[in-house]
Amino acid sequence: MRWLRFYLGFHGYEAAAAAVREEDVPAAKVLRERLREAFDATSEEDAVSTLNAVLVEHADPPRLERTSDGWRFRYGPAEAAGRFGRCRAHPCRCVFVDRSRNRSRRYCCELCADRATQAAARRRRAKS
Ligand SMILES: [Zn+2]
């Protein structure tokens, strides 16, 4: 689990890194292997085919949304109310908009995520 947290944090996805759970690791390993298949492909067509299959499974489809000029395709996360969250790092009660693709954000900021991670580590050490 540490490698996945490190990888996500290294690439700037701090909220996702803080939200990683042990049960996320097998899916991440499967995704990693599929991406390696694309990079190891012997032809561009095979690589694109592999990447397109991954995108079909993991990417949000584009949506039509009304603008002042009519309709346009929107790519990326929707700003639905379901994306609103409240920080889970006690005693913080801040709110946030979860812009993560998998709606995994749990903390309002990196400081709270770090504080919660440190508190969990202290609890684990205290148990052992
Ligand atoms: Zn917070």
mmCIF file of N, CA and C and ligand atoms in Angstrom:
data_model
loop_
_atom_site.group_PDB
_atom_site.id
_atom_site.type_symbol
_atom_site.label_atom_id
_atom_site.label_comp_id
_atom_site.label_asym_id
_atom_site.label_seq_id
_atom_site.Cartn_x
_atom_site.Cartn_y
_atom_site.Cartn_z
ATOM 1 N N MET A 1 0.832 -1.198 0.000
ATOM 2 C CA MET A 1 0.000 0.000 0.000
ATOM 3 C C MET A 1 0.871 1.254 0.000
ATOM 4 N N ARG A 2 2.042 1.168 0.628
ATOM 5 C CA ARG A 2 2.917 2.350 0.689
ATOM 6 C C ARG A 2 3.364 2.793 -0.697
ATOM 7 N N TRP A 3 3.674 1.816 -1.571
ATOM 8 C CA TRP A 3 4.149 2.178 -2.909
ATOM 9 C C TRP A 3 3.076 2.936 -3.664
ATOM 10 N N LEU A 4 1.796 2.527 -3.496
ATOM 11 C CA LEU A 4 0.711 3.192 -4.210
ATOM 12 C C LEU A 4 0.522 4.612 -3.682
ATOM 13 N N ARG A 5 0.582 4.763 -2.371
ATOM 14 C CA ARG A 5 0.490 6.115 -1.791
ATOM 15 C C ARG A 5 1.634 6.997 -2.283
ATOM 16 N N PHE A 6 2.841 6.432 -2.283
ATOM 17 C CA PHE A 6 4.002 7.199 -2.738
ATOM 18 C C PHE A 6 3.842 7.601 -4.204
ATOM 19 N N TYR A 7 3.422 6.638 -5.029
ATOM 20 C CA TYR A 7 3.273 6.902 -6.465
ATOM 21 C C TYR A 7 2.270 8.026 -6.710
ATOM 22 N N LEU A 8 1.105 7.928 -6.067
ATOM 23 C CA LEU A 8 0.072 8.949 -6.268
ATOM 24 C C LEU A 8 0.547 10.301 -5.746
ATOM 25 N N GLY A 9 1.156 10.307 -4.575
ATOM 26 C CA GLY A 9 1.652 11.564 -4.021
ATOM 27 C C GLY A 9 2.749 12.168 -4.876
ATOM 28 N N PHE A 10 3.632 11.322 -5.395
ATOM 29 C CA PHE A 10 4.734 11.785 -6.238
ATOM 30 C C PHE A 10 4.208 12.493 -7.481
ATOM 31 N N HIS A 11 3.065 12.010 -7.990
ATOM 32 C CA HIS A 11 2.484 12.609 -9.192
ATOM 33 C C HIS A 11 1.457 13.689 -8.886
ATOM 34 N N GLY A 12 1.389 14.118 -7.645
ATOM 35 C CA GLY A 12 0.564 15.266 -7.293
ATOM 36 C C GLY A 12 -0.871 14.941 -6.917
ATOM 37 N N TYR A 13 -1.192 13.681 -6.720
ATOM 38 C CA TYR A 13 -2.562 13.294 -6.339
ATOM 39 C C TYR A 13 -2.608 13.008 -4.840
ATOM 40 N N GLU A 14 -2.380 14.064 -4.053
ATOM 41 C CA GLU A 14 -2.251 13.894 -2.606
ATOM 42 C C GLU A 14 -3.535 13.363 -1.969
ATOM 43 N N ALA A 15 -4.672 13.876 -2.389
ATOM 44 C CA ALA A 15 -5.936 13.414 -1.791
ATOM 45 C C ALA A 15 -6.153 11.932 -2.088
ATOM 46 N N ALA A 16 -5.866 11.522 -3.327
ATOM 47 C CA ALA A 16 -6.017 10.106 -3.677
ATOM 48 C C ALA A 16 -5.018 9.258 -2.890
ATOM 49 N N ALA A 17 -3.796 9.780 -2.726
ATOM 50 C CA ALA A 17 -2.784 9.041 -1.957
ATOM 51 C C ALA A 17 -3.254 8.822 -0.522
ATOM 52 N N ALA A 18 -3.828 9.860 0.060
ATOM 53 C CA ALA A 18 -4.296 9.745 1.446
ATOM 54 C C ALA A 18 -5.490 8.809 1.563
ATOM 55 N N ALA A 19 -6.230 8.651 0.469
ATOM 56 C CA ALA A 19 -7.454 7.849 0.520
ATOM 57 C C ALA A 19 -7.218 6.382 0.173
ATOM 58 N N VAL A 20 -5.987 6.017 -0.204
ATOM 59 C CA VAL A 20 -5.719 4.629 -0.598
ATOM 60 C C VAL A 20 -6.024 3.678 0.553
ATOM 61 N N ARG A 21 -6.746 2.611 0.224
ATOM 62 C CA ARG A 21 -7.056 1.559 1.201
ATOM 63 C C ARG A 21 -6.408 0.268 0.733
ATOM 64 N N GLU A 22 -6.231 -0.627 1.657
ATOM 65 C CA GLU A 22 -5.594 -1.909 1.327
ATOM 66 C C GLU A 22 -6.346 -2.609 0.195
ATOM 67 N N GLU A 23 -7.662 -2.498 0.166
ATOM 68 C CA GLU A 23 -8.446 -3.175 -0.869
ATOM 69 C C GLU A 23 -8.309 -2.517 -2.243
ATOM 70 N N ASP A 24 -7.675 -1.338 -2.328
ATOM 71 C CA ASP A 24 -7.425 -0.695 -3.625
ATOM 72 C C ASP A 24 -6.195 -1.274 -4.318
ATOM 73 N N VAL A 25 -5.323 -1.901 -3.560
ATOM 74 C CA VAL A 25 -4.029 -2.341 -4.089
ATOM 75 C C VAL A 25 -4.163 -3.376 -5.208
ATOM 76 N N PRO A 26 -4.989 -4.428 -5.061
ATOM 77 C CA PRO A 26 -5.068 -5.404 -6.172
ATOM 78 C C PRO A 26 -5.513 -4.764 -7.492
ATOM 79 N N ALA A 27 -6.493 -3.873 -7.452
ATOM 80 C CA ALA A 27 -6.951 -3.217 -8.683
ATOM 81 C C ALA A 27 -5.845 -2.342 -9.276
ATOM 82 N N ALA A 28 -5.083 -1.680 -8.420
ATOM 83 C CA ALA A 28 -3.979 -0.848 -8.903
ATOM 84 C C ALA A 28 -2.905 -1.708 -9.570
ATOM 85 N N LYS A 29 -2.650 -2.890 -9.006
ATOM 86 C CA LYS A 29 -1.646 -3.780 -9.601
ATOM 87 C C LYS A 29 -2.111 -4.283 -10.967
ATOM 88 N N VAL A 30 -3.396 -4.598 -11.081
ATOM 89 C CA VAL A 30 -3.939 -5.029 -12.374
ATOM 90 C C VAL A 30 -3.807 -3.903 -13.393
ATOM 91 N N LEU A 31 -4.164 -2.693 -12.990
ATOM 92 C CA LEU A 31 -4.049 -1.549 -13.901
ATOM 93 C C LEU A 31 -2.597 -1.325 -14.308
ATOM 94 N N ARG A 32 -1.675 -1.433 -13.348
ATOM 95 C CA ARG A 32 -0.248 -1.253 -13.645
ATOM 96 C C ARG A 32 0.214 -2.260 -14.698
ATOM 97 N N GLU A 33 -0.214 -3.530 -14.560
ATOM 98 C CA GLU A 33 0.193 -4.545 -15.523
ATOM 99 C C GLU A 33 -0.390 -4.266 -16.910
ATOM 100 N N ARG A 34 -1.608 -3.793 -16.951
ATOM 101 C CA ARG A 34 -2.223 -3.502 -18.258
ATOM 102 C C ARG A 34 -1.524 -2.335 -18.934
ATOM 103 N N LEU A 35 -1.115 -1.341 -18.136
ATOM 104 C CA LEU A 35 -0.375 -0.219 -18.729
ATOM 105 C C LEU A 35 0.999 -0.680 -19.216
ATOM 106 N N ARG A 36 1.617 -1.589 -18.480
ATOM 107 C CA ARG A 36 2.910 -2.133 -18.927
ATOM 108 C C ARG A 36 2.736 -2.865 -20.256
ATOM 109 N N GLU A 37 1.608 -3.585 -20.411
ATOM 110 C CA GLU A 37 1.340 -4.274 -21.677
ATOM 111 C C GLU A 37 1.340 -3.277 -22.833
ATOM 112 N N ALA A 38 0.733 -2.119 -22.601
ATOM 113 C CA ALA A 38 0.687 -1.100 -23.656
ATOM 114 C C ALA A 38 2.096 -0.619 -24.008
ATOM 115 N N PHE A 39 2.936 -0.415 -22.991
ATOM 116 C CA PHE A 39 4.285 0.072 -23.259
ATOM 117 C C PHE A 39 5.182 -1.020 -23.847
ATOM 118 N N ASP A 40 4.848 -2.273 -23.564
ATOM 119 C CA ASP A 40 5.626 -3.387 -24.112
ATOM 120 C C ASP A 40 5.091 -3.863 -25.460
ATOM 121 N N ALA A 41 3.992 -3.291 -25.932
ATOM 122 C CA ALA A 41 3.392 -3.741 -27.193
ATOM 123 C C ALA A 41 4.399 -3.600 -28.325
ATOM 124 N N THR A 42 4.309 -4.528 -29.273
ATOM 125 C CA THR A 42 5.268 -4.518 -30.381
ATOM 126 C C THR A 42 4.787 -3.666 -31.553
ATOM 127 N N SER A 43 3.538 -3.207 -31.481
ATOM 128 C CA SER A 43 3.067 -2.317 -32.539
ATOM 129 C C SER A 43 2.243 -1.189 -31.910
ATOM 130 N N GLU A 44 2.188 -0.092 -32.619
ATOM 131 C CA GLU A 44 1.418 1.054 -32.152
ATOM 132 C C GLU A 44 -0.060 0.685 -32.037
ATOM 133 N N GLU A 45 -0.551 -0.105 -32.969
ATOM 134 C CA GLU A 45 -1.956 -0.512 -32.947
ATOM 135 C C GLU A 45 -2.283 -1.309 -31.684
ATOM 136 N N ASP A 46 -1.387 -2.227 -31.310
ATOM 137 C CA ASP A 46 -1.609 -3.021 -30.098
ATOM 138 C C ASP A 46 -1.578 -2.133 -28.853
ATOM 139 N N ALA A 47 -0.653 -1.186 -28.820
ATOM 140 C CA ALA A 47 -0.558 -0.282 -27.672
ATOM 141 C C ALA A 47 -1.829 0.550 -27.546
ATOM 142 N N VAL A 48 -2.285 1.099 -28.653
ATOM 143 C CA VAL A 48 -3.500 1.928 -28.641
ATOM 144 C C VAL A 48 -4.712 1.085 -28.263
ATOM 145 N N SER A 49 -4.779 -0.119 -28.758
ATOM 146 C CA SER A 49 -5.891 -0.998 -28.430
ATOM 147 C C SER A 49 -5.939 -1.274 -26.924
ATOM 148 N N THR A 50 -4.778 -1.544 -26.344
ATOM 149 C CA THR A 50 -4.709 -1.794 -24.903
ATOM 150 C C THR A 50 -5.111 -0.548 -24.121
ATOM 151 N N LEU A 51 -4.584 0.599 -24.518
ATOM 152 C CA LEU A 51 -4.905 1.843 -23.807
ATOM 153 C C LEU A 51 -6.382 2.199 -23.947
ATOM 154 N N ASN A 52 -6.941 1.989 -25.131
ATOM 155 C CA ASN A 52 -8.363 2.277 -25.314
ATOM 156 C C ASN A 52 -9.226 1.384 -24.430
ATOM 157 N N ALA A 53 -8.835 0.122 -24.281
ATOM 158 C CA ALA A 53 -9.594 -0.779 -23.408
ATOM 159 C C ALA A 53 -9.542 -0.302 -21.960
ATOM 160 N N VAL A 54 -8.377 0.168 -21.527
ATOM 161 C CA VAL A 54 -8.245 0.705 -20.166
ATOM 162 C C VAL A 54 -9.121 1.946 -20.003
ATOM 163 N N LEU A 55 -9.117 2.817 -21.006
ATOM 164 C CA LEU A 55 -9.929 4.042 -20.932
ATOM 165 C C LEU A 55 -11.422 3.726 -20.865
ATOM 166 N N VAL A 56 -11.853 2.739 -21.641
ATOM 167 C CA VAL A 56 -13.275 2.369 -21.614
ATOM 168 C C VAL A 56 -13.687 1.945 -20.201
ATOM 169 N N GLU A 57 -12.791 1.238 -19.523
ATOM 170 C CA GLU A 57 -13.119 0.737 -18.193
ATOM 171 C C GLU A 57 -12.982 1.785 -17.100
ATOM 172 N N HIS A 58 -12.060 2.738 -17.261
ATOM 173 C CA HIS A 58 -11.745 3.619 -16.141
ATOM 174 C C HIS A 58 -12.059 5.094 -16.348
ATOM 175 N N ALA A 59 -12.255 5.540 -17.563
ATOM 176 C CA ALA A 59 -12.457 6.967 -17.789
ATOM 177 C C ALA A 59 -13.942 7.297 -17.783
ATOM 178 N N ASP A 60 -14.268 8.466 -17.277
ATOM 179 C CA ASP A 60 -15.648 8.940 -17.349
ATOM 180 C C ASP A 60 -15.963 9.314 -18.790
ATOM 181 N N PRO A 61 -17.156 8.947 -19.280
ATOM 182 C CA PRO A 61 -17.508 9.350 -20.650
ATOM 183 C C PRO A 61 -17.777 10.852 -20.698
ATOM 184 N N PRO A 62 -17.606 11.472 -21.866
ATOM 185 C CA PRO A 62 -17.955 12.896 -21.973
ATOM 186 C C PRO A 62 -19.459 13.074 -21.830
ATOM 187 N N ARG A 63 -19.853 14.243 -21.361
ATOM 188 C CA ARG A 63 -21.280 14.554 -21.172
ATOM 189 C C ARG A 63 -21.610 15.822 -21.941
ATOM 190 N N LEU A 64 -22.857 15.913 -22.389
ATOM 191 C CA LEU A 64 -23.326 17.150 -23.004
ATOM 192 C C LEU A 64 -23.796 18.078 -21.914
ATOM 193 N N GLU A 65 -23.455 19.359 -22.019
ATOM 194 C CA GLU A 65 -23.950 20.343 -21.068
ATOM 195 C C GLU A 65 -24.328 21.616 -21.817
ATOM 196 N N ARG A 66 -25.356 22.278 -21.300
ATOM 197 C CA ARG A 66 -25.863 23.487 -21.940
ATOM 198 C C ARG A 66 -24.941 24.668 -21.645
ATOM 199 N N THR A 67 -24.661 25.457 -22.670
ATOM 200 C CA THR A 67 -23.897 26.688 -22.500
ATOM 201 C C THR A 67 -24.743 27.827 -23.055
ATOM 202 N N SER A 68 -24.231 29.037 -22.975
ATOM 203 C CA SER A 68 -24.984 30.176 -23.499
ATOM 204 C C SER A 68 -25.140 30.100 -25.019
ATOM 205 N N ASP A 69 -24.267 29.340 -25.696
ATOM 206 C CA ASP A 69 -24.314 29.196 -27.148
ATOM 207 C C ASP A 69 -25.011 27.924 -27.615
ATOM 208 N N GLY A 70 -25.464 27.104 -26.702
ATOM 209 C CA GLY A 70 -26.100 25.842 -27.096
ATOM 210 C C GLY A 70 -25.599 24.699 -26.235
ATOM 211 N N TRP A 71 -25.096 23.656 -26.865
ATOM 212 C CA TRP A 71 -24.616 22.475 -26.152
ATOM 213 C C TRP A 71 -23.158 22.226 -26.490
ATOM 214 N N ARG A 72 -22.436 21.665 -25.523
ATOM 215 C CA ARG A 72 -21.052 21.273 -25.788
ATOM 216 C C ARG A 72 -20.741 20.033 -24.982
ATOM 217 N N PHE A 73 -19.706 19.299 -25.441
ATOM 218 C CA PHE A 73 -19.241 18.137 -24.697
ATOM 219 C C PHE A 73 -18.381 18.605 -23.532
ATOM 220 N N ARG A 74 -18.586 17.995 -22.394
ATOM 221 C CA ARG A 74 -17.749 18.282 -21.233
ATOM 222 C C ARG A 74 -16.969 17.019 -20.898
ATOM 223 N N TYR A 75 -15.663 17.153 -20.781
ATOM 224 C CA TYR A 75 -14.785 16.053 -20.388
ATOM 225 C C TYR A 75 -14.317 16.326 -18.974
ATOM 226 N N GLY A 76 -14.223 15.289 -18.160
ATOM 227 C CA GLY A 76 -13.767 15.467 -16.786
ATOM 228 C C GLY A 76 -14.914 15.323 -15.819
ATOM 229 N N PRO A 77 -14.613 15.550 -14.529
ATOM 230 C CA PRO A 77 -15.623 15.271 -13.503
ATOM 231 C C PRO A 77 -16.796 16.241 -13.554
ATOM 232 N N ALA A 78 -17.976 15.703 -13.257
ATOM 233 C CA ALA A 78 -19.169 16.528 -13.140
ATOM 234 C C ALA A 78 -19.141 17.243 -11.797
ATOM 235 N N GLU A 79 -19.777 18.374 -11.742
ATOM 236 C CA GLU A 79 -19.824 19.130 -10.496
ATOM 237 C C GLU A 79 -21.133 18.826 -9.777
ATOM 238 N N ALA A 80 -21.413 17.547 -9.610
ATOM 239 C CA ALA A 80 -22.660 17.154 -8.959
ATOM 240 C C ALA A 80 -22.542 17.304 -7.448
ATOM 241 N N ALA A 81 -23.705 17.416 -6.798
ATOM 242 C CA ALA A 81 -23.709 17.575 -5.347
ATOM 243 C C ALA A 81 -23.060 16.398 -4.657
ATOM 244 N N GLY A 82 -23.089 15.218 -5.295
ATOM 245 C CA GLY A 82 -22.456 14.051 -4.714
ATOM 246 C C GLY A 82 -20.964 14.201 -4.549
ATOM 247 N N ARG A 83 -20.402 15.208 -5.163
ATOM 248 C CA ARG A 83 -18.965 15.445 -5.043
ATOM 249 C C ARG A 83 -18.622 16.308 -3.833
ATOM 250 N N PHE A 84 -19.601 16.808 -3.130
ATOM 251 C CA PHE A 84 -19.311 17.593 -1.944
ATOM 252 C C PHE A 84 -18.975 16.655 -0.798
ATOM 253 N N GLY A 85 -17.994 17.038 -0.026
ATOM 254 C CA GLY A 85 -17.632 16.206 1.109
ATOM 255 C C GLY A 85 -17.239 17.040 2.305
ATOM 256 N N ARG A 86 -17.104 16.355 3.434
ATOM 257 C CA ARG A 86 -16.672 17.010 4.665
ATOM 258 C C ARG A 86 -15.424 16.284 5.154
ATOM 259 N N CYS A 87 -14.445 17.045 5.584
ATOM 260 C CA CYS A 87 -13.160 16.493 6.009
ATOM 261 C C CYS A 87 -13.351 15.464 7.126
ATOM 262 N N ARG A 88 -12.641 14.329 6.994
ATOM 263 C CA ARG A 88 -12.754 13.255 7.988
ATOM 264 C C ARG A 88 -11.642 13.293 9.021
ATOM 265 N N ALA A 89 -10.787 14.311 8.945
ATOM 266 C CA ALA A 89 -9.689 14.405 9.918
ATOM 267 C C ALA A 89 -10.189 15.155 11.148
ATOM 268 N N HIS A 90 -10.468 14.409 12.201
ATOM 269 C CA HIS A 90 -10.947 15.001 13.449
ATOM 270 C C HIS A 90 -9.906 15.967 14.001
ATOM 271 N N PRO A 91 -10.222 17.133 14.461
ATOM 272 C CA PRO A 91 -11.537 17.730 14.668
ATOM 273 C C PRO A 91 -11.974 18.643 13.509
ATOM 274 N N CYS A 92 -11.253 18.624 12.392
ATOM 275 C CA CYS A 92 -11.590 19.510 11.269
ATOM 276 C C CYS A 92 -13.004 19.203 10.755
ATOM 277 N N ARG A 93 -13.737 20.226 10.402
ATOM 278 C CA ARG A 93 -15.089 20.053 9.863
ATOM 279 C C ARG A 93 -15.226 20.807 8.534
ATOM 280 N N CYS A 94 -14.112 21.067 7.857
ATOM 281 C CA CYS A 94 -14.142 21.806 6.594
ATOM 282 C C CYS A 94 -14.857 20.994 5.508
ATOM 283 N N VAL A 95 -15.359 21.683 4.516
ATOM 284 C CA VAL A 95 -16.014 21.039 3.381
ATOM 285 C C VAL A 95 -15.109 21.169 2.157
ATOM 286 N N PHE A 96 -15.346 20.305 1.152
ATOM 287 C CA PHE A 96 -14.551 20.355 -0.070
ATOM 288 C C PHE A 96 -15.378 19.834 -1.229
ATOM 289 N N VAL A 97 -14.920 20.118 -2.445
ATOM 290 C CA VAL A 97 -15.484 19.535 -3.661
ATOM 291 C C VAL A 97 -14.508 18.474 -4.135
ATOM 292 N N ASP A 98 -14.977 17.235 -4.220
ATOM 293 C CA ASP A 98 -14.120 16.115 -4.615
ATOM 294 C C ASP A 98 -13.996 16.090 -6.131
ATOM 295 N N ARG A 99 -12.845 16.477 -6.647
ATOM 296 C CA ARG A 99 -12.606 16.479 -8.089
ATOM 297 C C ARG A 99 -11.831 15.237 -8.522
ATOM 298 N N SER A 100 -11.609 14.302 -7.601
ATOM 299 C CA SER A 100 -10.893 13.078 -7.972
ATOM 300 C C SER A 100 -11.792 12.214 -8.854
ATOM 301 N N ARG A 101 -11.173 11.493 -9.757
ATOM 302 C CA ARG A 101 -11.933 10.696 -10.717
ATOM 303 C C ARG A 101 -12.767 9.623 -10.025
ATOM 304 N N ASN A 102 -12.194 9.001 -9.006
ATOM 305 C CA ASN A 102 -12.904 7.897 -8.350
ATOM 306 C C ASN A 102 -13.625 8.332 -7.067
ATOM 307 N N ARG A 103 -13.805 9.620 -6.919
ATOM 308 C CA ARG A 103 -14.521 10.161 -5.752
ATOM 309 C C ARG A 103 -13.964 9.602 -4.447
ATOM 310 N N SER A 104 -12.653 9.687 -4.327
ATOM 311 C CA SER A 104 -11.994 9.077 -3.179
ATOM 312 C C SER A 104 -11.497 10.088 -2.147
ATOM 313 N N ARG A 105 -11.716 11.381 -2.414
ATOM 314 C CA ARG A 105 -11.175 12.385 -1.502
ATOM 315 C C ARG A 105 -11.853 12.291 -0.140
ATOM 316 N N ARG A 106 -11.038 12.359 0.932
ATOM 317 C CA ARG A 106 -11.583 12.271 2.281
ATOM 318 C C ARG A 106 -11.212 13.463 3.145
ATOM 319 N N TYR A 107 -10.236 14.249 2.718
ATOM 320 C CA TYR A 107 -9.752 15.341 3.561
ATOM 321 C C TYR A 107 -9.799 16.656 2.787
ATOM 322 N N CYS A 108 -9.899 17.757 3.550
ATOM 323 C CA CYS A 108 -10.033 19.065 2.916
ATOM 324 C C CYS A 108 -8.721 19.538 2.313
ATOM 325 N N CYS A 109 -7.600 19.099 2.878
ATOM 326 C CA CYS A 109 -6.306 19.601 2.418
ATOM 327 C C CYS A 109 -5.219 18.579 2.747
ATOM 328 N N GLU A 110 -4.045 18.828 2.227
ATOM 329 C CA GLU A 110 -2.924 17.926 2.455
ATOM 330 C C GLU A 110 -2.537 17.888 3.933
ATOM 331 N N LEU A 111 -2.656 19.017 4.610
ATOM 332 C CA LEU A 111 -2.309 19.070 6.036
ATOM 333 C C LEU A 111 -3.192 18.106 6.834
ATOM 334 N N CYS A 112 -4.496 18.126 6.589
ATOM 335 C CA CYS A 112 -5.410 17.218 7.289
ATOM 336 C C CYS A 112 -5.137 15.769 6.900
ATOM 337 N N ALA A 113 -4.851 15.515 5.634
ATOM 338 C CA ALA A 113 -4.549 14.146 5.198
ATOM 339 C C ALA A 113 -3.312 13.630 5.927
ATOM 340 N N ASP A 114 -2.280 14.458 6.020
ATOM 341 C CA ASP A 114 -1.055 14.060 6.734
ATOM 342 C C ASP A 114 -1.345 13.837 8.212
ATOM 343 N N ARG A 115 -2.125 14.722 8.797
ATOM 344 C CA ARG A 115 -2.460 14.600 10.222
ATOM 345 C C ARG A 115 -3.212 13.291 10.477
ATOM 346 N N ALA A 116 -4.160 12.964 9.610
ATOM 347 C CA ALA A 116 -4.937 11.727 9.777
ATOM 348 C C ALA A 116 -4.049 10.500 9.583
ATOM 349 N N THR A 117 -3.145 10.549 8.603
ATOM 350 C CA THR A 117 -2.232 9.432 8.368
ATOM 351 C C THR A 117 -1.325 9.214 9.579
ATOM 352 N N GLN A 118 -0.822 10.304 10.151
ATOM 353 C CA GLN A 118 0.051 10.203 11.330
ATOM 354 C C GLN A 118 -0.721 9.671 12.531
ATOM 355 N N ALA A 119 -1.963 10.108 12.694
ATOM 356 C CA ALA A 119 -2.781 9.627 13.819
ATOM 357 C C ALA A 119 -3.043 8.135 13.676
ATOM 358 N N ALA A 120 -3.315 7.671 12.441
ATOM 359 C CA ALA A 120 -3.547 6.241 12.209
ATOM 360 C C ALA A 120 -2.284 5.441 12.515
ATOM 361 N N ALA A 121 -1.123 5.967 12.152
ATOM 362 C CA ALA A 121 0.133 5.284 12.414
ATOM 363 C C ALA A 121 0.382 5.201 13.921
ATOM 364 N N ARG A 122 0.062 6.280 14.639
ATOM 365 C CA ARG A 122 0.223 6.249 16.105
ATOM 366 C C ARG A 122 -0.694 5.196 16.729
ATOM 367 N N ARG A 123 -1.938 5.105 16.203
ATOM 368 C CA ARG A 123 -2.875 4.100 16.746
ATOM 369 C C ARG A 123 -2.361 2.692 16.482
ATOM 370 N N ARG A 124 -1.798 2.465 15.279
ATOM 371 C CA ARG A 124 -1.269 1.130 14.960
ATOM 372 C C ARG A 124 -0.092 0.783 15.874
ATOM 373 N N ARG A 125 0.792 1.773 16.099
ATOM 374 C CA ARG A 125 1.944 1.518 16.979
ATOM 375 C C ARG A 125 1.490 1.233 18.408
ATOM 376 N N ALA A 126 0.466 1.934 18.844
ATOM 377 C CA ALA A 126 -0.025 1.753 20.215
ATOM 378 C C ALA A 126 -0.617 0.373 20.416
ATOM 379 N N LYS A 127 -1.207 -0.196 19.346
ATOM 380 C CA LYS A 127 -1.813 -1.525 19.441
ATOM 381 C C LYS A 127 -0.759 -2.619 19.527
ATOM 382 N N SER A 128 0.405 -2.379 18.887
ATOM 383 C CA SER A 128 1.412 -3.447 18.841
ATOM 384 C C SER A 128 2.364 -3.390 20.018
HETATM 385 ZN ZN ZN B 1 -9.601 19.192 7.215
#
